């Protein structure tokens, strides 16, 4: 664990911890009530008809619970789940190998589904629609296509970049849900449940303090909880109070809005080098020495959400609220 580790970077131990803290039932899954209601209804209807669930697409920023929901869906459907990702499926053959090993009703979870190569995506179309795979056997003039019947499975796709999915691909999902950032109060519930599982004593005020600084993201709330727990333990506190939360988060350079050094570096560089913008994404990426995709998918969404950054046709602009938060004077026109 390093001090300036971004909120979206995880050490292997943190990954394991997050796995063990994964919500195991609908009750443990906090918030996103509309999505939960709609999924539970669709699942009940599918079970009554003894059919597989419609292919489901979940989208929204990282750490909001897409993977967790996919596991809950499989559990409710009494089905097995296989997980893969858009970057792991390079060839149509990889997909065929997975699909032919599924059973009726199984869930195939594809994370980062927007990264599927086009050829794999197109192989998926008949598989999703007709539960069949068209496989080409042989080469040249003697090549022929064989149609392979597949079990009636359900794809649960997850993506942080809904806009990158082709229209025909999106249309093949019967259920499409967007996960949104969580309110601090909901994250407080995530922290409280997590603390119980970790056998950590934390009062409601401290849980809320962590909730407030977690960028609307359960994954970050759980990670901060773990860091605060480590801090309290090393410093000999057997109970976590707001004071420890503040001290620990200050040590990790996470401020009252949950911004970390990377966020502040982005805002400060826009202010110092570009008078607050507008600045294009490639320029920002070059200045910060970051990948434009990471900025767009990981750093920016929360800054946009809390109104610290605005997107304009000319580029990104830092808002007056961000200047105020950083203790800088807003340049009036
Ligand atoms: P994503 O797939 O969207 O990146 P995950 O499903 O991996 O997010 O969630 C990351 C962590 O946050 C997991 O440990 C998960 O249990 C927890 N989590 C996510 N959403 C919720 C929620 N609504 N309630 C409780 N815990 C949650």
CSV table of N, CA, C and O and ligand atoms in Angstrom, one decimal, residues 18 21-23 28-30 61-68 182 190 218-219 222, ligand 1:
chain,number,residue,atom,x,y,z
A,18,UNK,N,-11.9,-7.4,-1.2
A,18,UNK,CA,-13.2,-7.0,-1.8
A,18,UNK,C,-14.0,-8.2,-2.2
A,18,UNK,O,-15.2,-8.2,-2.1
A,21,UNK,N,-15.8,-9.4,0.7
A,21,UNK,CA,-16.9,-8.5,1.2
A,21,UNK,C,-18.0,-8.4,0.2
A,21,UNK,O,-18.9,-7.7,0.4
A,22,UNK,N,-17.9,-9.2,-0.9
A,22,UNK,CA,-18.9,-9.1,-1.9
A,22,UNK,C,-20.3,-9.4,-1.4
A,22,UNK,O,-20.5,-10.4,-0.7
A,23,UNK,N,-21.3,-8.6,-1.7
A,23,UNK,CA,-22.7,-8.8,-1.3
A,23,UNK,C,-23.2,-10.2,-1.7
A,23,UNK,O,-23.0,-10.5,-2.9
A,28,UNK,N,-28.1,-7.6,1.1
A,28,UNK,CA,-26.8,-7.0,1.4
A,28,UNK,C,-26.4,-6.0,0.3
A,28,UNK,O,-25.5,-5.3,0.5
A,29,UNK,N,-27.1,-6.1,-0.9
A,29,UNK,CA,-26.7,-5.2,-1.9
A,29,UNK,C,-27.5,-3.9,-1.7
A,29,UNK,O,-28.7,-3.8,-1.8
A,30,UNK,N,-26.8,-2.8,-1.3
A,30,UNK,CA,-27.4,-1.6,-0.9
A,30,UNK,C,-27.8,-0.7,-2.1
A,30,UNK,O,-27.0,-0.7,-3.1
A,61,UNK,N,-19.9,3.6,-14.0
A,61,UNK,CA,-18.5,3.7,-13.6
A,61,UNK,C,-18.0,2.4,-12.8
A,61,UNK,O,-18.9,1.7,-12.3
A,62,UNK,N,-16.7,2.2,-12.8
A,62,UNK,CA,-16.2,1.1,-12.1
A,62,UNK,C,-16.5,1.1,-10.6
A,62,UNK,O,-16.6,2.2,-10.0
A,63,UNK,N,-16.7,-0.1,-10.0
A,63,UNK,CA,-16.9,-0.2,-8.6
A,63,UNK,C,-18.2,0.0,-8.0
A,63,UNK,O,-18.5,0.1,-6.8
A,64,UNK,N,-19.2,0.1,-9.0
A,64,UNK,CA,-20.6,0.4,-8.5
A,64,UNK,C,-21.4,-0.9,-8.3
A,64,UNK,O,-22.6,-0.8,-7.9
A,65,UNK,N,-20.9,-2.0,-8.6
A,65,UNK,CA,-21.6,-3.2,-8.3
A,65,UNK,C,-22.0,-4.1,-9.5
A,65,UNK,O,-22.9,-5.0,-9.3
A,66,UNK,N,-21.5,-3.9,-10.6
A,66,UNK,CA,-21.9,-4.6,-11.8
A,66,UNK,C,-21.6,-6.1,-11.7
A,66,UNK,O,-22.4,-7.0,-11.9
A,67,UNK,N,-20.3,-6.4,-11.3
A,67,UNK,CA,-19.9,-7.8,-11.1
A,67,UNK,C,-20.7,-8.5,-10.0
A,67,UNK,O,-21.2,-9.6,-10.2
A,68,UNK,N,-20.9,-7.7,-8.9
A,68,UNK,CA,-21.7,-8.3,-7.8
A,68,UNK,C,-23.1,-8.6,-8.3
A,68,UNK,O,-23.7,-9.7,-7.9
A,182,UNK,N,-23.6,6.4,-5.7
A,182,UNK,CA,-24.4,6.2,-4.5
A,182,UNK,C,-24.3,7.5,-3.7
A,182,UNK,O,-23.2,8.1,-3.6
A,190,UNK,N,-22.9,0.6,3.2
A,190,UNK,CA,-21.9,-0.4,2.7
A,190,UNK,C,-20.8,-0.5,3.7
A,190,UNK,O,-20.3,-1.6,4.0
A,218,UNK,N,-19.1,2.2,-3.9
A,218,UNK,CA,-18.9,1.2,-2.9
A,218,UNK,C,-17.5,0.6,-2.8
A,218,UNK,O,-17.0,0.4,-1.7
A,219,UNK,N,-17.0,0.3,-4.0
A,219,UNK,CA,-15.6,-0.3,-4.0
A,219,UNK,C,-14.6,0.6,-3.2
A,219,UNK,O,-13.8,0.1,-2.5
A,222,UNK,N,-15.2,0.5,0.6
A,222,UNK,CA,-14.7,-0.6,1.3
A,222,UNK,C,-13.2,-0.6,1.4
A,222,UNK,O,-12.6,-1.0,2.4
B,1,LIG,P1,-18.0,-3.3,-10.7
B,1,LIG,O1,-18.2,-4.7,-11.3
B,1,LIG,O2,-19.1,-2.4,-11.1
B,1,LIG,O3,-16.6,-2.7,-10.9
B,1,LIG,P2,-18.1,-4.7,-8.1
B,1,LIG,O4,-19.3,-5.5,-8.3
B,1,LIG,O5,-16.8,-5.5,-8.4
B,1,LIG,O6,-18.2,-3.4,-9.1
B,1,LIG,O7,-18.1,-4.1,-6.7
B,1,LIG,C1,-16.9,-3.7,-6.0
B,1,LIG,C2,-17.0,-4.0,-4.5
B,1,LIG,O8,-18.0,-3.1,-3.9
B,1,LIG,C3,-17.4,-5.4,-4.1
B,1,LIG,O9,-16.7,-5.8,-3.0
B,1,LIG,C4,-18.9,-5.3,-3.8
B,1,LIG,O10,-19.4,-6.2,-2.9
B,1,LIG,C5,-19.1,-3.9,-3.3
B,1,LIG,N1,-20.4,-3.4,-3.7
B,1,LIG,C6,-20.7,-2.9,-4.9
B,1,LIG,N2,-22.0,-2.4,-5.0
B,1,LIG,C7,-22.5,-2.7,-3.7
B,1,LIG,C8,-23.8,-2.5,-3.1
B,1,LIG,N3,-24.7,-1.9,-3.8
B,1,LIG,N4,-23.9,-2.8,-1.9
B,1,LIG,C9,-22.9,-3.4,-1.2
B,1,LIG,N5,-21.7,-3.6,-1.7
B,1,LIG,C10,-21.5,-3.3,-2.9
